[in-house]
Amino acid sequence: MADENLSDISVIYCTAPSDDSTRIARELLERRLVACVNITPVRSLYRWEGHLCDEKEDLLIIKTANHCVEDLIVAIRTIHPYEVPEIIALPVSKGFSGYIDWVMNETV
């Protein structure tokens, strides 16, 4: 594997209601915008419209190719039930080359 692939993937964090997280993950996978989505329960504390919120939800840890990030953001905003969903892209600086190659091959 060439070293240039080491910076070609990102990890996206997105929180969602537990009832919606699997549906969101499957739709993103079906569209081939992502290679993998891990779903884990989290407790989120945040301020929304002047109120302090304390919610149980799921964290989607999404692995994708950098060239898919913009389309992925649009897709999540379309299918996500929140008005302002958390969508944070973190670039991957290094990783196991076999995994990075796999992510690149699984996304369009």
mmCIF file of N, CA and C in Angstrom:
data_model
loop_
_atom_site.group_PDB
_atom_site.id
_atom_site.type_symbol
_atom_site.label_atom_id
_atom_site.label_comp_id
_atom_site.label_asym_id
_atom_site.label_seq_id
_atom_site.Cartn_x
_atom_site.Cartn_y
_atom_site.Cartn_z
ATOM 1 N N MET A 1 0.837 -1.180 0.000
ATOM 2 C CA MET A 1 0.000 0.000 0.000
ATOM 3 C C MET A 1 0.878 1.238 0.000
ATOM 4 N N ALA A 2 0.494 2.215 -0.746
ATOM 5 C CA ALA A 2 1.241 3.477 -0.811
ATOM 6 C C ALA A 2 0.894 4.342 0.396
ATOM 7 N N ASP A 3 1.873 5.103 0.872
ATOM 8 C CA ASP A 3 1.659 5.952 2.037
ATOM 9 C C ASP A 3 0.609 7.033 1.811
ATOM 10 N N GLU A 4 0.350 7.403 0.556
ATOM 11 C CA GLU A 4 -0.622 8.473 0.331
ATOM 12 C C GLU A 4 -2.014 8.101 0.830
ATOM 13 N N ASN A 5 -2.330 6.813 0.960
ATOM 14 C CA ASN A 5 -3.637 6.402 1.465
ATOM 15 C C ASN A 5 -3.812 6.693 2.951
ATOM 16 N N LEU A 6 -2.726 6.898 3.670
ATOM 17 C CA LEU A 6 -2.832 7.104 5.107
ATOM 18 C C LEU A 6 -3.647 8.336 5.470
ATOM 19 N N SER A 7 -3.738 9.300 4.595
ATOM 20 C CA SER A 7 -4.531 10.484 4.899
ATOM 21 C C SER A 7 -5.816 10.542 4.077
ATOM 22 N N ASP A 8 -6.207 9.433 3.492
ATOM 23 C CA ASP A 8 -7.373 9.418 2.610
ATOM 24 C C ASP A 8 -8.665 8.972 3.283
ATOM 25 N N ILE A 9 -8.642 8.717 4.592
ATOM 26 C CA ILE A 9 -9.874 8.328 5.273
ATOM 27 C C ILE A 9 -10.125 9.237 6.469
ATOM 28 N N SER A 10 -11.389 9.242 6.894
ATOM 29 C CA SER A 10 -11.810 10.019 8.059
ATOM 30 C C SER A 10 -12.700 9.167 8.941
ATOM 31 N N VAL A 11 -12.762 9.545 10.207
ATOM 32 C CA VAL A 11 -13.710 8.983 11.152
ATOM 33 C C VAL A 11 -14.724 10.082 11.442
ATOM 34 N N ILE A 12 -15.987 9.741 11.330
ATOM 35 C CA ILE A 12 -17.075 10.690 11.568
ATOM 36 C C ILE A 12 -17.778 10.294 12.857
ATOM 37 N N TYR A 13 -17.988 11.260 13.746
ATOM 38 C CA TYR A 13 -18.805 11.037 14.932
ATOM 39 C C TYR A 13 -20.182 11.623 14.668
ATOM 40 N N CYS A 14 -21.193 10.832 14.999
ATOM 41 C CA CYS A 14 -22.574 11.285 14.845
ATOM 42 C C CYS A 14 -23.403 10.638 15.949
ATOM 43 N N THR A 15 -24.107 11.449 16.731
ATOM 44 C CA THR A 15 -25.015 10.890 17.728
ATOM 45 C C THR A 15 -26.420 10.847 17.146
ATOM 46 N N ALA A 16 -27.199 9.859 17.628
ATOM 47 C CA ALA A 16 -28.566 9.688 17.134
ATOM 48 C C ALA A 16 -29.390 8.974 18.199
ATOM 49 N N PRO A 17 -30.714 9.134 18.147
ATOM 50 C CA PRO A 17 -31.558 8.365 19.054
ATOM 51 C C PRO A 17 -31.349 6.868 18.804
ATOM 52 N N SER A 18 -31.396 6.091 19.876
ATOM 53 C CA SER A 18 -31.174 4.649 19.758
ATOM 54 C C SER A 18 -32.126 3.991 18.766
ATOM 55 N N ASP A 19 -33.339 4.494 18.673
ATOM 56 C CA ASP A 19 -34.317 3.918 17.746
ATOM 57 C C ASP A 19 -33.966 4.169 16.284
ATOM 58 N N ASP A 20 -33.087 5.122 16.006
ATOM 59 C CA ASP A 20 -32.764 5.494 14.629
ATOM 60 C C ASP A 20 -31.360 5.102 14.183
ATOM 61 N N SER A 21 -30.478 4.782 15.101
ATOM 62 C CA SER A 21 -29.064 4.610 14.753
ATOM 63 C C SER A 21 -28.811 3.468 13.775
ATOM 64 N N THR A 22 -29.455 2.332 13.964
ATOM 65 C CA THR A 22 -29.243 1.207 13.044
ATOM 66 C C THR A 22 -29.764 1.542 11.654
ATOM 67 N N ARG A 23 -30.908 2.193 11.582
ATOM 68 C CA ARG A 23 -31.469 2.588 10.282
ATOM 69 C C ARG A 23 -30.525 3.543 9.554
ATOM 70 N N ILE A 24 -29.996 4.513 10.267
ATOM 71 C CA ILE A 24 -29.060 5.467 9.665
ATOM 72 C C ILE A 24 -27.823 4.738 9.164
ATOM 73 N N ALA A 25 -27.250 3.873 10.004
ATOM 74 C CA ALA A 25 -26.040 3.134 9.616
ATOM 75 C C ALA A 25 -26.285 2.276 8.381
ATOM 76 N N ARG A 26 -27.383 1.547 8.359
ATOM 77 C CA ARG A 26 -27.678 0.678 7.210
ATOM 78 C C ARG A 26 -27.860 1.479 5.922
ATOM 79 N N GLU A 27 -28.537 2.605 6.020
ATOM 80 C CA GLU A 27 -28.744 3.417 4.817
ATOM 81 C C GLU A 27 -27.421 3.953 4.272
ATOM 82 N N LEU A 28 -26.547 4.392 5.157
ATOM 83 C CA LEU A 28 -25.237 4.883 4.713
ATOM 84 C C LEU A 28 -24.412 3.762 4.091
ATOM 85 N N LEU A 29 -24.497 2.566 4.669
ATOM 86 C CA LEU A 29 -23.790 1.407 4.111
ATOM 87 C C LEU A 29 -24.358 1.020 2.745
ATOM 88 N N GLU A 30 -25.689 1.017 2.629
ATOM 89 C CA GLU A 30 -26.314 0.668 1.348
ATOM 90 C C GLU A 30 -25.929 1.646 0.247
ATOM 91 N N ARG A 31 -25.761 2.909 0.598
ATOM 92 C CA ARG A 31 -25.351 3.921 -0.385
ATOM 93 C C ARG A 31 -23.846 3.883 -0.669
ATOM 94 N N ARG A 32 -23.121 3.042 0.058
ATOM 95 C CA ARG A 32 -21.662 2.885 -0.063
ATOM 96 C C ARG A 32 -20.913 4.181 0.232
ATOM 97 N N LEU A 33 -21.510 4.989 1.103
ATOM 98 C CA LEU A 33 -20.843 6.208 1.553
ATOM 99 C C LEU A 33 -19.881 5.922 2.697
ATOM 100 N N VAL A 34 -20.020 4.763 3.320
ATOM 101 C CA VAL A 34 -19.196 4.379 4.467
ATOM 102 C C VAL A 34 -18.752 2.935 4.318
ATOM 103 N N ALA A 35 -17.656 2.601 4.996
ATOM 104 C CA ALA A 35 -17.186 1.217 5.004
ATOM 105 C C ALA A 35 -17.652 0.486 6.255
ATOM 106 N N CYS A 36 -17.776 1.212 7.360
ATOM 107 C CA CYS A 36 -18.088 0.580 8.640
ATOM 108 C C CYS A 36 -18.712 1.607 9.569
ATOM 109 N N VAL A 37 -19.668 1.147 10.378
ATOM 110 C CA VAL A 37 -20.251 1.998 11.415
ATOM 111 C C VAL A 37 -20.296 1.198 12.711
ATOM 112 N N ASN A 38 -19.653 1.712 13.748
ATOM 113 C CA ASN A 38 -19.775 1.142 15.090
ATOM 114 C C ASN A 38 -20.847 1.936 15.810
ATOM 115 N N ILE A 39 -21.706 1.242 16.538
ATOM 116 C CA ILE A 39 -22.772 1.900 17.289
ATOM 117 C C ILE A 39 -22.598 1.537 18.757
ATOM 118 N N THR A 40 -22.510 2.566 19.590
ATOM 119 C CA THR A 40 -22.336 2.338 21.018
ATOM 120 C C THR A 40 -23.232 3.300 21.800
ATOM 121 N N PRO A 41 -23.819 2.835 22.901
ATOM 122 C CA PRO A 41 -24.661 3.734 23.692
ATOM 123 C C PRO A 41 -23.817 4.783 24.416
ATOM 124 N N VAL A 42 -24.351 5.998 24.471
ATOM 125 C CA VAL A 42 -23.685 7.091 25.180
ATOM 126 C C VAL A 42 -24.727 7.906 25.943
ATOM 127 N N ARG A 43 -24.251 8.678 26.879
ATOM 128 C CA ARG A 43 -25.082 9.657 27.574
ATOM 129 C C ARG A 43 -24.569 11.025 27.170
ATOM 130 N N SER A 44 -25.437 11.844 26.626
ATOM 131 C CA SER A 44 -25.050 13.172 26.148
ATOM 132 C C SER A 44 -25.694 14.250 27.007
ATOM 133 N N LEU A 45 -24.872 15.169 27.462
ATOM 134 C CA LEU A 45 -25.352 16.348 28.176
ATOM 135 C C LEU A 45 -25.025 17.554 27.316
ATOM 136 N N TYR A 46 -26.008 18.390 27.069
ATOM 137 C CA TYR A 46 -25.816 19.537 26.190
ATOM 138 C C TYR A 46 -26.901 20.570 26.456
ATOM 139 N N ARG A 47 -26.694 21.756 25.953
ATOM 140 C CA ARG A 47 -27.691 22.812 26.055
ATOM 141 C C ARG A 47 -28.388 22.935 24.702
ATOM 142 N N TRP A 48 -29.722 22.968 24.720
ATOM 143 C CA TRP A 48 -30.489 23.118 23.493
ATOM 144 C C TRP A 48 -31.651 24.060 23.759
ATOM 145 N N GLU A 49 -31.717 25.133 22.989
ATOM 146 C CA GLU A 49 -32.784 26.131 23.094
ATOM 147 C C GLU A 49 -32.963 26.610 24.534
ATOM 148 N N GLY A 50 -31.831 26.868 25.213
ATOM 149 C CA GLY A 50 -31.864 27.410 26.557
ATOM 150 C C GLY A 50 -32.074 26.403 27.672
ATOM 151 N N HIS A 51 -32.203 25.133 27.345
ATOM 152 C CA HIS A 51 -32.430 24.101 28.353
ATOM 153 C C HIS A 51 -31.245 23.150 28.414
ATOM 154 N N LEU A 52 -30.936 22.699 29.628
ATOM 155 C CA LEU A 52 -29.908 21.680 29.796
ATOM 156 C C LEU A 52 -30.544 20.321 29.545
ATOM 157 N N CYS A 53 -29.982 19.563 28.624
ATOM 158 C CA CYS A 53 -30.522 18.254 28.255
ATOM 159 C C CYS A 53 -29.570 17.158 28.712
ATOM 160 N N ASP A 54 -30.130 16.036 29.104
ATOM 161 C CA ASP A 54 -29.377 14.859 29.542
ATOM 162 C C ASP A 54 -30.066 13.667 28.893
ATOM 163 N N GLU A 55 -29.480 13.163 27.809
ATOM 164 C CA GLU A 55 -30.148 12.157 26.980
ATOM 165 C C GLU A 55 -29.295 10.908 26.796
ATOM 166 N N LYS A 56 -29.967 9.775 26.734
ATOM 167 C CA LYS A 56 -29.320 8.546 26.292
ATOM 168 C C LYS A 56 -29.522 8.465 24.789
ATOM 169 N N GLU A 57 -28.451 8.253 24.077
ATOM 170 C CA GLU A 57 -28.516 8.109 22.629
ATOM 171 C C GLU A 57 -27.382 7.195 22.197
ATOM 172 N N ASP A 58 -27.220 7.006 20.915
ATOM 173 C CA ASP A 58 -26.135 6.186 20.385
ATOM 174 C C ASP A 58 -25.107 7.073 19.710
ATOM 175 N N LEU A 59 -23.853 6.655 19.798
ATOM 176 C CA LEU A 59 -22.772 7.289 19.050
ATOM 177 C C LEU A 59 -22.438 6.390 17.872
ATOM 178 N N LEU A 60 -22.550 6.942 16.678
ATOM 179 C CA LEU A 60 -22.133 6.241 15.471
ATOM 180 C C LEU A 60 -20.705 6.669 15.171
ATOM 181 N N ILE A 61 -19.806 5.702 15.123
ATOM 182 C CA ILE A 61 -18.408 5.946 14.772
ATOM 183 C C ILE A 61 -18.252 5.410 13.361
ATOM 184 N N ILE A 62 -18.145 6.322 12.410
ATOM 185 C CA ILE A 62 -18.261 6.012 10.986
ATOM 186 C C ILE A 62 -16.901 6.126 10.320
ATOM 187 N N LYS A 63 -16.518 5.101 9.561
ATOM 188 C CA LYS A 63 -15.264 5.143 8.796
ATOM 189 C C LYS A 63 -15.587 5.289 7.322
ATOM 190 N N THR A 64 -14.949 6.280 6.687
ATOM 191 C CA THR A 64 -15.225 6.553 5.285
ATOM 192 C C THR A 64 -14.000 7.140 4.590
ATOM 193 N N ALA A 65 -14.056 7.151 3.274
ATOM 194 C CA ALA A 65 -13.023 7.807 2.472
ATOM 195 C C ALA A 65 -13.274 9.313 2.488
ATOM 196 N N ASN A 66 -12.204 10.088 2.461
ATOM 197 C CA ASN A 66 -12.345 11.546 2.487
ATOM 198 C C ASN A 66 -13.208 12.070 1.345
ATOM 199 N N HIS A 67 -13.138 11.435 0.180
ATOM 200 C CA HIS A 67 -13.927 11.931 -0.951
ATOM 201 C C HIS A 67 -15.428 11.712 -0.752
ATOM 202 N N CYS A 68 -15.820 10.951 0.266
ATOM 203 C CA CYS A 68 -17.239 10.712 0.549
ATOM 204 C C CYS A 68 -17.799 11.625 1.641
ATOM 205 N N VAL A 69 -16.946 12.371 2.320
ATOM 206 C CA VAL A 69 -17.379 13.109 3.511
ATOM 207 C C VAL A 69 -18.496 14.104 3.206
ATOM 208 N N GLU A 70 -18.371 14.898 2.173
ATOM 209 C CA GLU A 70 -19.411 15.903 1.882
ATOM 210 C C GLU A 70 -20.754 15.242 1.568
ATOM 211 N N ASP A 71 -20.752 14.197 0.741
ATOM 212 C CA ASP A 71 -21.992 13.477 0.436
ATOM 213 C C ASP A 71 -22.548 12.798 1.681
ATOM 214 N N LEU A 72 -21.672 12.317 2.538
ATOM 215 C CA LEU A 72 -22.088 11.682 3.781
ATOM 216 C C LEU A 72 -22.792 12.683 4.691
ATOM 217 N N ILE A 73 -22.251 13.881 4.805
ATOM 218 C CA ILE A 73 -22.884 14.923 5.620
ATOM 219 C C ILE A 73 -24.277 15.244 5.089
ATOM 220 N N VAL A 74 -24.406 15.384 3.789
ATOM 221 C CA VAL A 74 -25.717 15.653 3.181
ATOM 222 C C VAL A 74 -26.682 14.509 3.474
ATOM 223 N N ALA A 75 -26.220 13.276 3.327
ATOM 224 C CA ALA A 75 -27.079 12.112 3.564
ATOM 225 C C ALA A 75 -27.536 12.056 5.018
ATOM 226 N N ILE A 76 -26.625 12.255 5.947
ATOM 227 C CA ILE A 76 -27.007 12.218 7.362
ATOM 228 C C ILE A 76 -28.022 13.310 7.662
ATOM 229 N N ARG A 77 -27.803 14.508 7.162
ATOM 230 C CA ARG A 77 -28.754 15.603 7.415
ATOM 231 C C ARG A 77 -30.135 15.280 6.849
ATOM 232 N N THR A 78 -30.181 14.527 5.758
ATOM 233 C CA THR A 78 -31.454 14.166 5.132
ATOM 234 C C THR A 78 -32.203 13.105 5.933
ATOM 235 N N ILE A 79 -31.496 12.111 6.466
ATOM 236 C CA ILE A 79 -32.160 10.974 7.111
ATOM 237 C C ILE A 79 -32.188 11.050 8.635
ATOM 238 N N HIS A 80 -31.485 11.993 9.220
ATOM 239 C CA HIS A 80 -31.375 12.099 10.677
ATOM 240 C C HIS A 80 -32.586 12.834 11.241
ATOM 241 N N PRO A 81 -33.127 12.381 12.381
ATOM 242 C CA PRO A 81 -34.312 13.044 12.931
ATOM 243 C C PRO A 81 -34.025 14.375 13.635
ATOM 244 N N TYR A 82 -32.778 14.644 14.018
ATOM 245 C CA TYR A 82 -32.468 15.886 14.725
ATOM 246 C C TYR A 82 -32.407 17.068 13.760
ATOM 247 N N GLU A 83 -32.828 18.220 14.248
ATOM 248 C CA GLU A 83 -32.732 19.457 13.469
ATOM 249 C C GLU A 83 -31.269 19.830 13.211
ATOM 250 N N VAL A 84 -30.431 19.635 14.222
ATOM 251 C CA VAL A 84 -29.003 19.943 14.114
ATOM 252 C C VAL A 84 -28.214 18.719 14.601
ATOM 253 N N PRO A 85 -28.035 17.724 13.749
ATOM 254 C CA PRO A 85 -27.308 16.526 14.190
ATOM 255 C C PRO A 85 -25.818 16.796 14.357
ATOM 256 N N GLU A 86 -25.223 16.102 15.314
ATOM 257 C CA GLU A 86 -23.770 16.152 15.465
ATOM 258 C C GLU A 86 -23.151 15.370 14.313
ATOM 259 N N ILE A 87 -22.350 16.042 13.515
ATOM 260 C CA ILE A 87 -21.601 15.403 12.426
ATOM 261 C C ILE A 87 -20.213 16.028 12.462
ATOM 262 N N ILE A 88 -19.250 15.277 12.967
ATOM 263 C CA ILE A 88 -17.887 15.785 13.119
ATOM 264 C C ILE A 88 -16.937 14.853 12.386
ATOM 265 N N ALA A 89 -16.182 15.390 11.442
ATOM 266 C CA ALA A 89 -15.216 14.598 10.668
ATOM 267 C C ALA A 89 -13.817 14.793 11.242
ATOM 268 N N LEU A 90 -13.163 13.680 11.542
ATOM 269 C CA LEU A 90 -11.800 13.696 12.068
ATOM 270 C C LEU A 90 -10.890 12.987 11.075
ATOM 271 N N PRO A 91 -9.873 13.653 10.571
ATOM 272 C CA PRO A 91 -8.969 13.000 9.623
ATOM 273 C C PRO A 91 -8.124 11.938 10.322
ATOM 274 N N VAL A 92 -7.867 10.853 9.621
ATOM 275 C CA VAL A 92 -7.008 9.784 10.132
ATOM 276 C C VAL A 92 -5.607 10.018 9.579
ATOM 277 N N SER A 93 -4.650 10.236 10.466
ATOM 278 C CA SER A 93 -3.290 10.520 10.002
ATOM 279 C C SER A 93 -2.492 9.253 9.731
ATOM 280 N N LYS A 94 -2.750 8.197 10.479
ATOM 281 C CA LYS A 94 -2.048 6.930 10.281
ATOM 282 C C LYS A 94 -2.958 5.793 10.682
ATOM 283 N N GLY A 95 -2.632 4.608 10.186
ATOM 284 C CA GLY A 95 -3.388 3.422 10.549
ATOM 285 C C GLY A 95 -2.834 2.207 9.839
ATOM 286 N N PHE A 96 -3.406 1.056 10.141
ATOM 287 C CA PHE A 96 -3.004 -0.186 9.493
ATOM 288 C C PHE A 96 -3.362 -0.103 8.011
ATOM 289 N N SER A 97 -2.376 -0.278 7.165
ATOM 290 C CA SER A 97 -2.569 -0.083 5.725
ATOM 291 C C SER A 97 -3.640 -0.997 5.155
ATOM 292 N N GLY A 98 -3.743 -2.229 5.649
ATOM 293 C CA GLY A 98 -4.774 -3.138 5.158
ATOM 294 C C GLY A 98 -6.171 -2.617 5.438
ATOM 295 N N TYR A 99 -6.369 -2.042 6.613
ATOM 296 C CA TYR A 99 -7.673 -1.486 6.963
ATOM 297 C C TYR A 99 -7.981 -0.248 6.131
ATOM 298 N N ILE A 100 -7.005 0.614 5.980
ATOM 299 C CA ILE A 100 -7.205 1.824 5.174
ATOM 300 C C ILE A 100 -7.549 1.455 3.736
ATOM 301 N N ASP A 101 -6.860 0.475 3.176
ATOM 302 C CA ASP A 101 -7.178 -0.005 1.821
ATOM 303 C C ASP A 101 -8.605 -0.531 1.757
ATOM 304 N N TRP A 102 -9.008 -1.287 2.783
ATOM 305 C CA TRP A 102 -10.361 -1.848 2.811
ATOM 306 C C TRP A 102 -11.406 -0.732 2.824
ATOM 307 N N VAL A 103 -11.210 0.287 3.667
ATOM 308 C CA VAL A 103 -12.147 1.415 3.708
ATOM 309 C C VAL A 103 -12.240 2.067 2.331
ATOM 310 N N MET A 104 -11.111 2.285 1.702
ATOM 311 C CA MET A 104 -11.101 2.918 0.376
ATOM 312 C C MET A 104 -11.836 2.067 -0.657
ATOM 313 N N ASN A 105 -11.692 0.750 -0.578
ATOM 314 C CA ASN A 105 -12.333 -0.150 -1.544
ATOM 315 C C ASN A 105 -13.828 -0.318 -1.307
ATOM 316 N N GLU A 106 -14.297 -0.078 -0.091
ATOM 317 C CA GLU A 106 -15.711 -0.277 0.233
ATOM 318 C C GLU A 106 -16.566 0.961 0.010
ATOM 319 N N THR A 107 -15.944 2.093 -0.243
ATOM 320 C CA THR A 107 -16.696 3.328 -0.450
ATOM 321 C C THR A 107 -16.600 3.742 -1.912
ATOM 322 N N VAL A 108 -17.643 4.447 -2.366
ATOM 323 C CA VAL A 108 -17.656 4.880 -3.775
ATOM 324 C C VAL A 108 -17.210 6.319 -3.903
#
